[in-house]
Amino acid sequence: MKKLIILVFLFLISTSFTINYNSLHVKDNLRIKPLLNPQNESVEYYRKQINRAFSLLKKQKKYIDLELNKSEKVQILSIAFPEMLRYDSYSDYLEASSNRILYVDEGKNASDFSTGYFQMKPSFIEDLEDYIAKNKSFKQYNWILIPNKNEIEARKERIKRLANFQWQLRYLKAFWYVAELKFQNIDFKTTEDKIRFFATAYNYGFTKPEKEITKYQSATKFSPEETNTRKFAFADFSIDFVMTYSYFFDQ
């Protein structure tokens, strides 16, 4: 009888262990599944650089809150956030210093360089100015224009503004509203679709044909590093910004 009791007891312990082991094994499988998602994997590949860019941006929250409305600041920031992954203050200073004079003297055809947190180019600002100047719907954004100055003086002012983060925020906000009007006929099914398109237009060029921008959305040609590293769609980083860091800017 005692042997029978012992055998039953051992059987119950063995069964309980097997159930618990299988339960833990299932939990472990569930826990690692998200990491096997290719989209998450692409984002995580550059998480260190993404976190660094976020750290830079959150230090500017005072100016962000001042320039952007709470209801749309995350979306507006997201479209240019990927460019911050490439920003380096030292390299930016050297490049801007060497190109500034050339641009002022000879214009964008001679020197059209990326500068600042959002890596804006003089040609991008000129395109914005041109679009706003020619469209009556943007009278409230006429402050973006540089009046009563010759070309060289206007270029000097443009470069001065581009060196200022607050001005880059203003340009980014103006771009958002220009994009909303320019692409108003597109039926975006979700906010993510809209962000993807606007981010691609920001990176690829908002003056390009709509079909080209749409096609370029899926182009895996962007990485935080200029070297031959793993590349993804520019807007993938924009969506990750919204999903991961929006809580900070919604405060």
Tab-separated table of C-alpha atoms in Angstrom:
chain	number	residue	atom	x	y	z
A	1	MET	CA	0.000	0.000	0.000
A	2	LYS	CA	2.805	2.357	0.919
A	3	LYS	CA	4.538	1.604	-2.379
A	4	LEU	CA	1.330	2.430	-4.242
A	5	ILE	CA	0.969	5.763	-2.427
A	6	ILE	CA	4.590	6.650	-3.173
A	7	LEU	CA	4.165	5.758	-6.850
A	8	VAL	CA	0.999	7.888	-7.116
A	9	PHE	CA	2.745	10.783	-5.372
A	10	LEU	CA	5.728	10.601	-7.742
A	11	PHE	CA	3.388	10.435	-10.740
A	12	LEU	CA	1.537	13.584	-9.611
A	13	ILE	CA	4.798	15.489	-9.103
A	14	SER	CA	6.029	14.431	-12.539
A	15	THR	CA	2.760	15.494	-14.182
A	16	SER	CA	2.761	18.841	-12.370
A	17	PHE	CA	6.354	19.525	-13.444
A	18	THR	CA	5.563	18.679	-17.070
A	19	ILE	CA	2.545	21.005	-17.099
A	20	ASN	CA	4.492	23.854	-15.505
A	21	TYR	CA	7.411	23.358	-17.892
A	22	ASN	CA	5.132	23.374	-20.911
A	23	SER	CA	3.348	26.437	-19.577
A	24	LEU	CA	6.621	28.286	-19.168
A	25	HIS	CA	7.763	27.125	-22.583
A	26	VAL	CA	4.596	28.537	-24.172
A	27	LYS	CA	5.059	31.845	-22.331
A	28	ASP	CA	8.638	32.066	-23.547
A	29	ASN	CA	7.502	31.456	-27.110
A	30	LEU	CA	4.878	34.173	-26.810
A	31	ARG	CA	7.429	36.531	-25.363
A	32	ILE	CA	9.927	36.225	-28.201
A	33	LYS	CA	7.471	36.206	-31.075
A	34	PRO	CA	7.340	40.020	-31.411
A	35	LEU	CA	11.114	40.075	-31.886
A	36	LEU	CA	10.724	37.823	-34.902
A	37	ASN	CA	8.510	40.385	-36.623
A	38	PRO	CA	10.596	41.819	-39.501
A	39	GLN	CA	9.211	45.332	-38.961
A	40	ASN	CA	10.193	45.379	-35.278
A	41	GLU	CA	13.539	43.853	-36.171
A	42	SER	CA	14.274	46.680	-38.605
A	43	VAL	CA	13.482	49.277	-35.984
A	44	GLU	CA	15.500	47.572	-33.266
A	45	TYR	CA	18.550	47.346	-35.486
A	46	TYR	CA	19.115	51.095	-34.998
A	47	ARG	CA	17.578	51.488	-31.536
A	48	LYS	CA	20.772	52.998	-30.105
A	49	GLN	CA	20.828	55.740	-32.742
A	50	ILE	CA	17.074	56.280	-32.426
A	51	ASN	CA	17.313	56.736	-28.651
A	52	ARG	CA	20.187	59.169	-29.111
A	53	ALA	CA	18.112	61.252	-31.542
A	54	PHE	CA	15.183	61.245	-29.133
A	55	SER	CA	17.477	62.437	-26.324
A	56	LEU	CA	18.557	65.375	-28.481
A	57	LEU	CA	14.991	66.259	-29.376
A	58	LYS	CA	13.539	66.085	-25.881
A	59	LYS	CA	16.073	68.691	-24.729
A	60	GLN	CA	14.298	71.100	-27.085
A	61	LYS	CA	10.831	70.472	-25.647
A	62	LYS	CA	10.515	74.091	-24.494
A	63	TYR	CA	10.736	75.350	-28.079
A	64	ILE	CA	8.623	72.498	-29.418
A	65	ASP	CA	5.798	73.360	-27.018
A	66	LEU	CA	6.124	77.010	-27.991
A	67	GLU	CA	5.990	76.480	-31.767
A	68	LEU	CA	3.714	73.453	-32.266
A	69	ASN	CA	0.142	72.788	-31.190
A	70	LYS	CA	-0.315	69.914	-28.770
A	71	SER	CA	-2.801	68.110	-31.006
A	72	GLU	CA	-0.382	67.780	-33.922
A	73	LYS	CA	3.154	68.183	-32.600
A	74	VAL	CA	3.929	64.445	-32.569
A	75	GLN	CA	2.827	63.989	-36.179
A	76	ILE	CA	4.745	67.048	-37.362
A	77	LEU	CA	7.908	66.026	-35.515
A	78	SER	CA	7.654	62.465	-36.779
A	79	ILE	CA	8.025	63.381	-40.448
A	80	ALA	CA	11.477	64.915	-39.902
A	81	PHE	CA	12.643	62.780	-36.976
A	82	PRO	CA	14.509	60.240	-39.161
A	83	GLU	CA	16.851	63.013	-40.309
A	84	MET	CA	17.952	63.478	-36.701
A	85	LEU	CA	19.487	60.015	-36.804
A	86	ARG	CA	22.093	61.453	-39.172
A	87	TYR	CA	22.674	64.671	-37.251
A	88	ASP	CA	26.092	65.224	-35.712
A	89	SER	CA	26.838	68.665	-34.291
A	90	TYR	CA	30.541	68.606	-35.153
A	91	SER	CA	30.084	67.354	-38.718
A	92	ASP	CA	27.170	69.719	-39.180
A	93	TYR	CA	29.299	72.677	-38.105
A	94	LEU	CA	32.112	71.761	-40.487
A	95	GLU	CA	29.810	71.158	-43.438
A	96	ALA	CA	27.765	74.298	-42.856
A	97	SER	CA	30.889	76.415	-42.440
A	98	SER	CA	32.384	75.227	-45.705
A	99	ASN	CA	29.165	75.461	-47.714
A	100	ARG	CA	27.569	78.588	-46.276
A	101	ILE	CA	29.718	81.089	-48.169
A	102	LEU	CA	29.390	79.196	-51.437
A	103	TYR	CA	25.594	79.115	-51.156
A	104	VAL	CA	25.351	82.799	-50.243
A	105	ASP	CA	27.570	83.847	-53.145
A	106	GLU	CA	26.334	81.496	-55.868
A	107	GLY	CA	23.064	79.925	-54.746
A	108	LYS	CA	21.658	76.403	-54.358
A	109	ASN	CA	23.050	75.115	-57.653
A	110	ALA	CA	26.553	75.690	-56.331
A	111	SER	CA	25.914	74.431	-52.802
A	112	ASP	CA	22.792	72.757	-51.452
A	113	PHE	CA	23.711	71.169	-48.133
A	114	SER	CA	21.765	69.575	-45.269
A	115	THR	CA	22.005	71.309	-41.915
A	116	GLY	CA	20.497	71.358	-38.433
A	117	TYR	CA	18.534	68.772	-36.453
A	118	PHE	CA	16.108	68.197	-39.319
A	119	GLN	CA	18.827	68.286	-42.001
A	120	MET	CA	17.039	70.944	-44.039
A	121	LYS	CA	18.509	72.211	-47.292
A	122	PRO	CA	18.364	75.787	-48.618
A	123	SER	CA	16.569	74.454	-51.719
A	124	PHE	CA	13.837	72.979	-49.490
A	125	ILE	CA	13.275	76.381	-47.870
A	126	GLU	CA	13.254	78.116	-51.248
A	127	ASP	CA	10.622	75.651	-52.505
A	128	LEU	CA	8.508	76.329	-49.403
A	129	GLU	CA	8.826	80.081	-49.870
A	130	ASP	CA	7.892	79.797	-53.529
A	131	TYR	CA	4.832	77.640	-52.836
A	132	ILE	CA	3.579	79.923	-50.071
A	133	ALA	CA	4.204	83.111	-52.071
A	134	LYS	CA	2.160	81.784	-55.007
A	135	ASN	CA	-0.749	80.416	-52.981
A	136	LYS	CA	-3.297	82.810	-51.482
A	137	SER	CA	-4.388	80.177	-48.971
A	138	PHE	CA	-1.117	80.667	-47.112
A	139	LYS	CA	-1.269	84.367	-46.317
A	140	GLN	CA	-0.938	83.532	-42.613
A	141	TYR	CA	2.441	81.976	-43.434
A	142	ASN	CA	3.887	84.970	-45.230
A	143	TRP	CA	6.248	85.411	-42.282
A	144	ILE	CA	8.291	82.624	-43.861
A	145	LEU	CA	9.124	84.906	-46.791
A	146	ILE	CA	12.165	87.186	-46.807
A	147	PRO	CA	10.988	90.542	-48.203
A	148	ASN	CA	12.825	93.605	-49.444
A	149	LYS	CA	16.235	91.993	-49.841
A	150	ASN	CA	18.378	91.172	-52.844
A	151	GLU	CA	19.260	87.538	-53.546
A	152	ILE	CA	22.530	87.511	-51.632
A	153	GLU	CA	20.982	89.145	-48.558
A	154	ALA	CA	18.031	86.753	-48.740
A	155	ARG	CA	20.388	83.779	-48.828
A	156	LYS	CA	22.249	85.129	-45.803
A	157	GLU	CA	18.979	85.406	-43.894
A	158	ARG	CA	17.917	81.924	-44.979
A	159	ILE	CA	21.173	80.397	-43.747
A	160	LYS	CA	20.900	82.299	-40.478
A	161	ARG	CA	17.422	80.895	-39.917
A	162	LEU	CA	18.469	77.350	-40.792
A	163	ALA	CA	21.111	77.478	-38.068
A	164	ASN	CA	18.363	78.088	-35.498
A	165	PHE	CA	16.340	75.119	-34.184
A	166	GLN	CA	13.276	77.249	-33.531
A	167	TRP	CA	13.249	78.378	-37.151
A	168	GLN	CA	13.584	74.787	-38.344
A	169	LEU	CA	10.481	73.983	-36.287
A	170	ARG	CA	8.641	76.835	-37.989
A	171	TYR	CA	9.679	75.620	-41.418
A	172	LEU	CA	8.600	72.092	-40.508
A	173	LYS	CA	5.205	73.347	-39.371
A	174	ALA	CA	4.809	75.328	-42.594
A	175	PHE	CA	5.729	72.239	-44.598
A	176	TRP	CA	3.041	70.209	-42.807
A	177	TYR	CA	0.322	72.684	-43.798
A	178	VAL	CA	1.652	72.989	-47.335
A	179	ALA	CA	1.529	69.199	-47.638
A	180	GLU	CA	-2.021	69.108	-46.267
A	181	LEU	CA	-3.178	71.492	-48.987
A	182	LYS	CA	-1.032	70.155	-51.815
A	183	PHE	CA	-2.089	66.544	-51.205
A	184	GLN	CA	-5.624	67.177	-49.970
A	185	ASN	CA	-7.139	64.935	-52.645
A	186	ILE	CA	-5.393	61.832	-51.323
A	187	ASP	CA	-7.738	59.627	-49.307
A	188	PHE	CA	-5.527	58.486	-46.442
A	189	LYS	CA	-7.146	55.492	-44.755
A	190	THR	CA	-5.258	55.939	-41.489
A	191	THR	CA	-3.101	58.506	-39.705
A	192	GLU	CA	-0.154	56.190	-40.279
A	193	ASP	CA	-0.745	56.339	-44.041
A	194	LYS	CA	-0.716	60.125	-43.887
A	195	ILE	CA	2.469	60.267	-41.830
A	196	ARG	CA	4.186	57.806	-44.149
A	197	PHE	CA	3.333	59.867	-47.205
A	198	PHE	CA	4.234	63.242	-45.649
A	199	ALA	CA	7.516	61.880	-44.256
A	200	THR	CA	8.412	60.492	-47.671
A	201	ALA	CA	7.506	63.806	-49.316
A	202	TYR	CA	9.753	65.591	-46.805
A	203	ASN	CA	12.660	63.279	-47.557
A	204	TYR	CA	12.157	62.710	-51.282
A	205	GLY	CA	10.846	66.167	-52.200
A	206	PHE	CA	7.330	67.550	-51.889
A	207	THR	CA	7.540	69.146	-55.332
A	208	LYS	CA	7.881	65.703	-56.931
A	209	PRO	CA	4.800	64.092	-58.574
A	210	GLU	CA	2.416	62.329	-56.211
A	211	LYS	CA	2.930	58.964	-57.939
A	212	GLU	CA	6.684	59.191	-57.463
A	213	ILE	CA	6.313	59.972	-53.770
A	214	THR	CA	3.866	57.093	-53.327
A	215	LYS	CA	6.245	54.693	-55.039
A	216	TYR	CA	9.211	55.908	-52.991
A	217	GLN	CA	7.412	55.194	-49.700
A	218	SER	CA	8.494	51.566	-49.814
A	219	ALA	CA	12.043	52.238	-51.009
A	220	THR	CA	14.518	50.850	-48.478
A	221	LYS	CA	17.253	53.409	-49.055
A	222	PHE	CA	17.608	55.171	-45.697
A	223	SER	CA	19.896	54.452	-42.776
A	224	PRO	CA	21.322	56.607	-39.971
A	225	GLU	CA	24.780	56.065	-41.409
A	226	GLU	CA	26.018	57.045	-44.846
A	227	THR	CA	28.094	53.884	-45.135
A	228	ASN	CA	26.865	50.673	-46.733
A	229	THR	CA	24.747	49.513	-43.788
A	230	ARG	CA	21.289	47.995	-43.482
A	231	LYS	CA	18.711	50.341	-45.006
A	232	PHE	CA	14.973	50.778	-44.482
A	233	ALA	CA	12.161	53.026	-45.651
A	234	PHE	CA	12.549	56.581	-44.329
A	235	ALA	CA	9.004	56.615	-42.933
A	236	ASP	CA	9.594	53.426	-40.898
A	237	PHE	CA	11.516	55.590	-38.445
A	238	SER	CA	8.709	58.170	-38.407
A	239	ILE	CA	6.144	55.547	-37.424
A	240	ASP	CA	8.465	54.171	-34.758
A	241	PHE	CA	8.814	57.682	-33.324
A	242	VAL	CA	5.039	57.997	-32.988
A	243	MET	CA	4.659	54.523	-31.494
A	244	THR	CA	7.569	54.795	-29.063
A	245	TYR	CA	8.081	58.411	-28.015
A	246	SER	CA	4.783	60.263	-28.469
A	247	TYR	CA	4.046	59.993	-24.724
A	248	PHE	CA	6.789	62.526	-23.971
A	249	PHE	CA	5.500	65.212	-26.326
A	250	ASP	CA	1.834	64.654	-25.449
A	251	GLN	CA	2.455	65.883	-21.907
